[in-house]
Short mmCIF file of C-alpha atoms and ligand atoms in Angstrom, two decimals:
data_model
loop_
_atom_site.label_atom_id
_atom_site.label_comp_id
_atom_site.label_asym_id
_atom_site.label_seq_id
_atom_site.Cartn_x
_atom_site.Cartn_y
_atom_site.Cartn_z
CA MET A 1 -37.41 -18.34 103.59
CA ALA A 2 -35.40 -18.00 106.37
CA VAL A 3 -35.83 -16.52 109.90
CA VAL A 4 -34.42 -13.48 110.20
CA LEU A 5 -33.46 -11.34 113.20
CA ARG A 6 -32.53 -8.15 113.71
CA ASP A 7 -31.62 -6.33 117.40
CA VAL A 8 -30.00 -3.14 118.98
CA GLY A 9 -26.49 -3.48 119.78
CA GLN A 10 -26.92 -2.45 123.45
CA TYR A 11 -30.47 -1.92 125.23
CA ILE A 12 -30.23 0.03 128.39
CA GLN A 13 -33.48 0.47 130.70
CA GLY A 14 -33.45 2.62 134.12
CA ALA A 15 -34.35 5.02 136.36
CA GLY A 16 -31.47 7.04 135.82
CA GLU A 17 -29.30 5.63 133.59
CA LEU A 18 -28.52 8.81 131.59
CA ASP A 19 -25.95 9.21 133.59
CA ASN A 20 -23.94 6.07 132.82
CA LEU A 21 -24.51 7.00 128.89
CA GLY A 22 -20.35 7.50 129.32
CA LYS A 23 -19.55 4.03 129.87
CA PHE A 24 -21.87 2.51 127.18
CA VAL A 25 -20.81 4.32 124.36
CA LYS A 26 -16.92 5.50 124.98
CA LYS A 27 -15.64 2.85 122.65
CA LEU A 28 -17.89 3.85 119.64
CA GLY A 29 -16.70 7.50 118.97
CA ASN A 30 -15.35 10.35 119.78
CA LYS A 31 -17.08 13.94 118.89
CA PHE A 32 -20.76 13.09 119.28
CA LEU A 33 -23.43 15.14 117.11
CA LEU A 34 -26.73 15.67 119.26
CA ILE A 35 -30.01 15.51 117.38
CA CYS A 36 -32.84 17.40 120.15
CA SER A 37 -35.84 20.23 120.16
CA PRO A 38 -34.70 23.06 122.45
CA ASN A 39 -37.16 22.00 124.58
CA ASN A 40 -35.74 18.65 125.05
CA LYS A 41 -31.87 20.10 125.60
CA GLN A 42 -33.25 21.37 127.82
CA ARG A 43 -34.33 19.10 129.83
CA ILE A 44 -31.41 16.41 129.07
CA GLY A 45 -29.32 18.39 127.35
CA ASP A 46 -27.23 18.80 130.18
CA ARG A 47 -27.11 15.44 131.65
CA ILE A 48 -26.07 14.00 128.38
CA GLU A 49 -23.02 16.61 128.34
CA THR A 50 -22.33 15.69 131.50
CA ALA A 51 -21.73 12.35 130.71
CA LEU A 52 -20.08 12.49 127.92
CA ASN A 53 -17.50 14.69 129.20
CA SER A 54 -17.01 12.01 131.81
CA VAL A 55 -14.83 9.90 129.35
CA GLU A 56 -13.53 12.84 127.56
CA LYS A 57 -15.56 13.10 124.65
CA GLU A 58 -16.87 16.47 123.08
CA ILE A 59 -20.74 17.03 122.09
CA VAL A 60 -22.28 19.44 119.28
CA TYR A 61 -25.90 20.92 119.03
CA SER A 62 -27.90 20.68 116.75
CA GLU A 63 -31.03 21.78 116.42
CA PHE A 64 -34.11 19.77 115.54
CA HIS A 65 -38.23 21.40 115.18
CA ASN A 66 -40.42 18.61 115.02
CA GLN A 67 -40.84 16.91 111.58
CA CYS A 68 -38.58 14.09 110.30
CA THR A 69 -38.79 15.47 106.49
CA MET A 70 -35.72 14.99 104.01
CA GLU A 71 -34.13 19.35 105.23
CA ALA A 72 -34.07 18.68 108.50
CA ILE A 73 -32.37 14.91 107.72
CA GLU A 74 -29.76 17.41 105.37
CA LYS A 75 -29.37 20.34 107.98
CA ALA A 76 -28.17 18.00 111.07
CA VAL A 77 -25.61 15.76 108.18
CA ALA A 78 -24.42 19.43 106.80
CA ASP A 79 -24.09 20.43 110.84
CA GLY A 80 -22.29 17.28 111.42
CA THR A 81 -20.07 17.11 108.93
CA ALA A 82 -18.77 21.03 109.54
CA ALA A 83 -18.14 19.51 112.90
CA GLY A 84 -16.30 16.32 112.28
CA CYS A 85 -18.63 14.20 114.03
CA ASP A 86 -18.43 10.43 114.21
CA ILE A 87 -21.34 9.60 116.16
CA ILE A 88 -24.74 10.16 116.12
CA ILE A 89 -27.07 10.46 119.77
CA GLY A 90 -30.80 10.94 119.15
CA ALA A 91 -33.24 12.38 121.69
CA GLY A 92 -36.49 12.53 122.25
CA GLY A 93 -40.01 11.17 120.09
CA GLY A 94 -40.14 9.36 117.06
CA THR A 95 -39.58 11.86 115.13
CA ALA A 96 -36.27 13.77 116.71
CA ILE A 97 -34.71 10.05 116.70
CA ASP A 98 -35.59 9.14 113.01
CA THR A 99 -34.01 11.83 112.14
CA ALA A 100 -30.87 10.79 114.06
CA LYS A 101 -30.97 7.61 112.28
CA ALA A 102 -31.71 8.83 109.14
CA VAL A 103 -28.17 11.16 110.01
CA ALA A 104 -26.63 8.16 110.71
CA THR A 105 -27.10 6.05 107.50
CA LYS A 106 -26.08 9.19 105.64
CA MET A 107 -23.07 10.07 107.24
CA GLY A 108 -22.11 6.55 106.07
CA GLY A 109 -23.76 4.53 108.55
CA ILE A 110 -21.59 6.05 111.48
CA PRO A 111 -22.77 4.45 115.27
CA CYS A 112 -26.11 5.97 116.60
CA VAL A 113 -27.25 6.71 120.16
CA ILE A 114 -30.93 6.66 120.91
CA ILE A 115 -32.37 8.30 123.87
CA PRO A 116 -36.38 8.28 123.96
CA THR A 117 -37.66 10.95 126.49
CA ILE A 118 -41.53 9.24 126.27
CA ALA A 119 -42.36 5.87 125.15
CA SER A 120 -45.21 6.69 122.76
CA ASN A 121 -43.96 4.63 119.69
CA ASP A 122 -41.73 1.81 118.77
CA ALA A 123 -39.42 3.99 116.69
CA PRO A 124 -35.86 4.04 119.32
CA CYS A 125 -35.13 0.55 118.41
CA ALA A 126 -36.40 0.07 114.92
CA GLY A 127 -33.29 0.47 112.18
CA LEU A 128 -35.48 2.80 110.06
CA SER A 129 -36.85 6.01 109.23
CA VAL A 130 -39.70 8.05 108.04
CA VAL A 131 -39.71 10.86 106.29
CA TYR A 132 -42.79 12.71 106.25
CA ASN A 133 -42.97 16.15 104.08
CA GLU A 134 -43.77 19.29 105.75
CA GLU A 135 -47.97 18.65 105.45
CA GLY A 136 -47.16 15.75 107.41
CA VAL A 137 -47.49 12.95 104.85
CA VAL A 138 -44.81 10.13 104.61
CA VAL A 139 -42.60 10.26 101.69
CA LYS A 140 -40.26 7.61 102.03
CA VAL A 141 -38.53 4.98 104.78
CA ILE A 142 -34.90 5.33 104.74
CA ASN A 143 -33.37 2.00 106.13
CA MET A 144 -30.57 2.21 108.19
CA VAL A 145 -27.10 -0.43 107.98
CA ARG A 146 -27.75 -1.94 111.05
CA ASN A 147 -30.06 -0.52 114.00
CA PRO A 148 -29.18 1.64 116.34
CA ASP A 149 -26.28 0.39 118.22
CA VAL A 150 -27.13 2.40 121.39
CA VAL A 151 -30.88 2.59 122.65
CA LEU A 152 -31.16 4.33 126.50
CA VAL A 153 -34.18 4.47 128.06
CA ASP A 154 -34.15 6.15 131.29
CA THR A 155 -37.03 5.30 133.04
CA GLY A 156 -37.02 8.46 135.50
CA VAL A 157 -37.04 10.54 132.31
CA ILE A 158 -40.18 8.51 130.58
CA ALA A 159 -41.95 8.95 134.39
CA GLN A 160 -41.84 12.27 133.54
CA ALA A 161 -43.54 12.84 130.38
CA PRO A 162 -47.82 13.29 130.72
CA ARG A 163 -49.24 9.96 130.61
CA LYS A 164 -51.12 10.33 126.74
CA PHE A 165 -47.25 9.81 125.67
CA LEU A 166 -47.56 6.34 127.56
CA VAL A 167 -50.94 5.36 126.83
CA SER A 168 -50.15 5.63 122.87
CA GLY A 169 -46.88 3.93 123.07
CA MET A 170 -49.13 0.65 124.91
CA GLY A 171 -51.76 1.65 121.70
CA ASP A 172 -48.52 0.38 119.38
CA ALA A 173 -47.15 -2.77 121.67
CA LEU A 174 -50.79 -3.95 121.83
CA ALA A 175 -50.69 -4.36 118.32
CA THR A 176 -47.34 -6.25 118.31
CA TYR A 177 -48.51 -9.79 119.46
CA PHE A 178 -51.62 -10.20 116.72
CA GLU A 179 -49.44 -8.30 113.57
CA ALA A 180 -46.69 -11.05 114.49
CA ARG A 181 -49.17 -14.15 114.75
CA ALA A 182 -50.73 -13.13 111.59
CA CYS A 183 -47.50 -13.18 109.34
CA TRP A 184 -46.03 -16.39 111.55
CA ARG A 185 -49.51 -18.05 109.98
CA THR A 186 -49.14 -16.98 106.69
CA GLY A 187 -45.43 -17.18 106.38
CA ALA A 188 -44.88 -12.66 105.61
CA ARG A 189 -41.95 -11.47 104.60
CA THR A 190 -40.97 -9.01 107.74
CA MET A 191 -39.37 -5.93 107.60
CA ALA A 192 -36.07 -7.90 108.67
CA ARG A 193 -35.83 -9.41 105.36
CA GLY A 194 -37.44 -13.28 106.27
CA ASN A 195 -39.79 -15.21 108.45
CA CYS A 196 -41.34 -14.34 112.04
CA SER A 197 -39.03 -16.61 113.95
CA HIS A 198 -40.05 -18.38 117.23
CA THR A 199 -37.74 -15.94 119.03
CA SER A 200 -39.93 -13.26 117.84
CA LEU A 201 -43.18 -14.56 118.15
CA ALA A 202 -42.41 -15.58 122.02
CA MET A 203 -41.52 -12.08 122.11
CA ALA A 204 -43.86 -10.35 120.85
CA LYS A 205 -46.35 -12.72 123.22
CA LEU A 206 -43.99 -11.68 126.20
CA CYS A 207 -44.82 -8.07 124.99
CA TYR A 208 -48.67 -8.57 124.97
CA ASP A 209 -48.05 -10.32 128.34
CA LEU A 210 -46.54 -7.21 130.27
CA LEU A 211 -49.05 -4.43 128.41
CA LEU A 212 -52.36 -7.17 130.18
CA GLU A 213 -50.52 -7.03 133.61
CA HIS A 214 -48.89 -4.50 134.44
CA SER A 215 -50.39 -0.91 132.22
CA VAL A 216 -53.02 0.47 134.62
CA LYS A 217 -50.48 0.27 137.51
CA ALA A 218 -48.25 1.53 135.16
CA LEU A 219 -50.28 4.86 134.24
CA GLU A 220 -50.94 5.64 137.92
CA ALA A 221 -46.87 6.11 138.66
CA VAL A 222 -46.30 7.79 135.96
CA ASP A 223 -49.35 10.04 137.10
CA ARG A 224 -47.55 10.51 140.17
CA ASN A 225 -44.51 11.11 138.01
CA GLU A 226 -42.44 7.91 139.77
CA VAL A 227 -40.85 4.92 138.27
CA ASN A 228 -42.26 1.93 139.60
CA GLU A 229 -41.40 -2.34 138.15
CA ASP A 230 -44.79 -1.96 136.42
CA LEU A 231 -43.32 1.05 134.38
CA GLU A 232 -40.19 -0.15 134.17
CA ASN A 233 -41.81 -3.86 132.73
CA VAL A 234 -44.30 -1.69 130.41
CA VAL A 235 -41.29 0.80 128.39
CA GLU A 236 -39.80 -2.34 128.08
CA ALA A 237 -42.89 -4.13 126.53
CA CYS A 238 -43.59 -0.80 124.48
CA ILE A 239 -39.83 0.15 123.35
CA TYR A 240 -37.50 -3.09 123.50
CA LEU A 241 -40.21 -5.36 122.55
CA SER A 242 -42.29 -3.88 120.08
CA GLY A 243 -39.67 -1.88 118.53
CA PHE A 244 -38.09 -5.53 118.21
CA GLY A 245 -41.50 -7.51 116.68
CA ALA A 246 -42.07 -4.87 114.63
CA ILE A 247 -39.21 -5.53 112.58
CA CYS A 248 -38.55 -8.94 112.97
CA GLY A 249 -41.78 -10.24 113.96
CA GLY A 250 -43.79 -8.19 111.19
CA LEU A 251 -47.03 -6.07 110.85
CA ALA A 252 -50.61 -6.62 109.19
CA ALA A 253 -53.95 -5.37 109.64
CA ALA A 254 -53.46 -2.72 112.44
CA HIS A 255 -50.73 -0.78 111.30
CA ALA A 256 -52.62 -0.98 107.39
CA ILE A 257 -55.59 0.62 109.05
CA ASN A 258 -53.62 3.32 110.91
CA ASP A 259 -51.93 4.03 107.78
CA GLY A 260 -55.53 4.69 105.64
CA LEU A 261 -56.58 6.21 108.90
CA GLY A 262 -54.03 8.65 108.53
CA ALA A 263 -55.56 10.19 106.03
CA VAL A 264 -58.69 10.91 106.81
CA PRO A 265 -59.06 14.82 107.35
CA GLN A 266 -60.79 14.90 110.29
CA ILE A 267 -58.73 11.85 112.56
CA HIS A 268 -55.68 13.61 111.01
CA ALA A 269 -57.23 17.44 112.50
CA ASN A 270 -57.58 15.74 115.55
CA GLY A 271 -53.99 15.37 116.23
CA THR A 272 -54.69 11.25 116.87
CA SER A 273 -51.04 9.64 117.52
CA HIS A 274 -50.10 6.30 115.84
CA GLY A 275 -50.72 4.01 118.67
CA GLU A 276 -54.57 5.10 118.98
CA LYS A 277 -54.90 4.68 115.60
CA VAL A 278 -52.74 1.21 115.95
CA ALA A 279 -54.92 0.23 118.31
CA PHE A 280 -58.28 0.71 116.51
CA GLY A 281 -56.35 -0.77 114.13
CA LEU A 282 -56.11 -3.68 115.54
CA ILE A 283 -60.23 -4.12 117.04
CA ALA A 284 -60.70 -5.01 112.76
CA GLN A 285 -57.77 -7.04 112.61
CA LEU A 286 -59.71 -9.19 115.18
CA ILE A 287 -62.61 -8.85 113.19
CA LEU A 288 -60.27 -9.42 109.69
CA GLU A 289 -59.35 -12.73 111.02
CA LYS A 290 -62.56 -14.02 112.59
CA ALA A 291 -60.74 -13.94 115.95
CA PRO A 292 -62.60 -15.77 119.37
CA GLU A 293 -64.51 -13.82 121.39
CA GLU A 294 -62.49 -14.13 124.66
CA GLU A 295 -59.72 -12.72 122.77
CA TRP A 296 -61.51 -9.36 121.54
CA ASN A 297 -63.15 -9.02 124.86
CA THR A 298 -59.47 -8.40 126.83
CA VAL A 299 -58.29 -6.79 124.02
CA LEU A 300 -61.65 -4.38 124.59
CA ASP A 301 -61.34 -4.36 128.51
CA TYR A 302 -57.66 -3.67 128.33
CA ILE A 303 -57.95 -0.42 125.51
CA HIS A 304 -61.10 0.77 127.56
CA ALA A 305 -58.80 -0.14 130.74
CA VAL A 306 -55.87 2.63 129.86
CA GLY A 307 -58.00 5.21 127.74
CA LEU A 308 -57.44 3.93 124.33
CA PRO A 309 -60.23 5.27 121.03
CA SER A 310 -61.87 2.37 120.44
CA THR A 311 -64.58 4.37 118.09
CA LEU A 312 -64.51 6.49 115.59
CA ALA A 313 -65.35 8.76 117.11
CA ASP A 314 -62.79 8.23 119.85
CA LEU A 315 -60.44 8.63 117.09
CA GLY A 316 -61.52 12.30 116.37
CA VAL A 317 -64.52 10.82 113.70
CA THR A 318 -67.73 13.72 114.89
CA GLU A 319 -69.56 12.84 111.60
CA PHE A 320 -69.33 9.49 110.18
CA VAL A 321 -68.16 10.25 105.84
CA GLU A 322 -68.32 7.17 103.71
CA ALA A 323 -66.61 8.25 101.56
CA ASP A 324 -63.31 9.04 104.00
CA ILE A 325 -63.18 6.00 105.44
CA ARG A 326 -63.61 3.76 102.08
CA ARG A 327 -60.74 5.47 101.30
CA ALA A 328 -59.04 4.49 104.55
CA ALA A 329 -59.84 1.30 103.82
CA LYS A 330 -58.26 1.37 100.11
CA ILE A 331 -55.32 2.91 101.40
CA ALA A 332 -55.01 -0.39 104.29
CA ALA A 333 -56.28 -2.99 101.65
CA SER A 334 -53.53 -2.16 98.75
CA PRO A 335 -50.69 -4.66 97.41
CA LYS A 336 -47.50 -2.57 99.60
CA GLU A 337 -49.50 -2.20 103.01
CA PHE A 338 -49.39 -5.13 105.37
CA THR A 339 -53.23 -6.09 105.68
CA LYS A 340 -52.59 -8.91 103.08
CA ASN A 341 -50.22 -10.49 106.16
CA VAL A 342 -53.80 -11.23 107.38
CA ARG A 343 -55.11 -12.84 104.63
CA ALA A 344 -53.79 -12.02 101.06
CA ASP A 345 -56.77 -11.84 98.91
CA ILE A 346 -58.63 -9.14 101.73
CA THR A 347 -60.75 -6.09 99.90
CA ALA A 348 -60.85 -2.68 100.45
CA ASP A 349 -64.56 -4.30 101.04
CA GLU A 350 -63.83 -6.31 103.89
CA VAL A 351 -61.42 -3.71 105.70
CA TYR A 352 -64.14 -0.97 105.30
CA GLU A 353 -66.62 -3.51 106.96
CA ALA A 354 -64.23 -4.16 109.29
CA ILE A 355 -63.54 -0.83 110.39
CA LEU A 356 -67.31 -0.45 110.78
CA ALA A 357 -67.45 -3.67 112.71
CA ALA A 358 -65.08 -2.08 115.16
CA ASP A 359 -66.77 1.12 115.43
CA LYS A 360 -69.92 -0.85 117.02
CA ALA A 361 -68.11 -3.11 118.61
CA GLY A 362 -66.03 -0.51 120.50
CA ALA A 363 -69.06 1.68 121.40
CA ALA A 364 -70.82 -1.66 122.73
CA LYS A 365 -68.52 -2.11 125.49
ZN1 ZN B 1 -46.26 1.48 115.41
#
């Protein structure tokens, strides 16, 4: 198989960059459909409008509410088509961004601009949308014609969001290197439809190194609603490198176990985030891989230092129900899942034992 790299058109990151939006998008389209929640419209809508007006572009607003569902996508497509928009902007967290990417795809692959307002996951740079139903269950994944044309991250905006969002982003990004390494070792096919390359593996390692070095100080900055160099480094890891890594480096057991844990009623009811489940899934992946103790300790120390979950109780499991955890393990080990990228013959029983061992290891530290 070939190595395949698939990246965003332009990635811009820095404090105050939102006000420079016009210069990065002016050649991409003329009438912009802005998809975001009323809350984010209030936060940054005026700045987006001013930036676009400064380069003589029009803007039409399409109100978004919480979930990336087929209904939300179809409503925004109708808004964009009726207004004659030729370019999409998605601003917000993961679901508004995923909706915008799907809308650009459904409108014939027109240009798509992404403005994350939190750094809680790797959605901004990924060239796909995860679509849910009203109950919050994944119904399909829509692949974009190409990755977003522009991803613009104003770290001044990210620094205003509560720390829990950045902690979630750290959990998602923490697994990037280990998942890419698993795919590298087994020759797994990534979502870019090729093998993990030297480039992707090196970028995934850089993601891990930046997190280890800068996360604690980045969180201190967010607590003060300030931008510092540490926050810039961590945001680059959580939004750019983590997204690139997920697509071009590949996913493995950490994300598969996240998918399984999402079906545990207590964890779902707890509102546990994607990144939190991925971080716990990573501990279980390291057990499945029989990772060296030093690596283990480094990952667990990091998880504790930034406040990510390391036990089932942390994820919201107050009462252990064996059948629920066995079902999570079964989902994670199913043939369409990424656990096979660690080793092709991993069974649901092995994943179940790894989850219990991860819980024990997390509690012991
Ligand atoms: Zn993820």
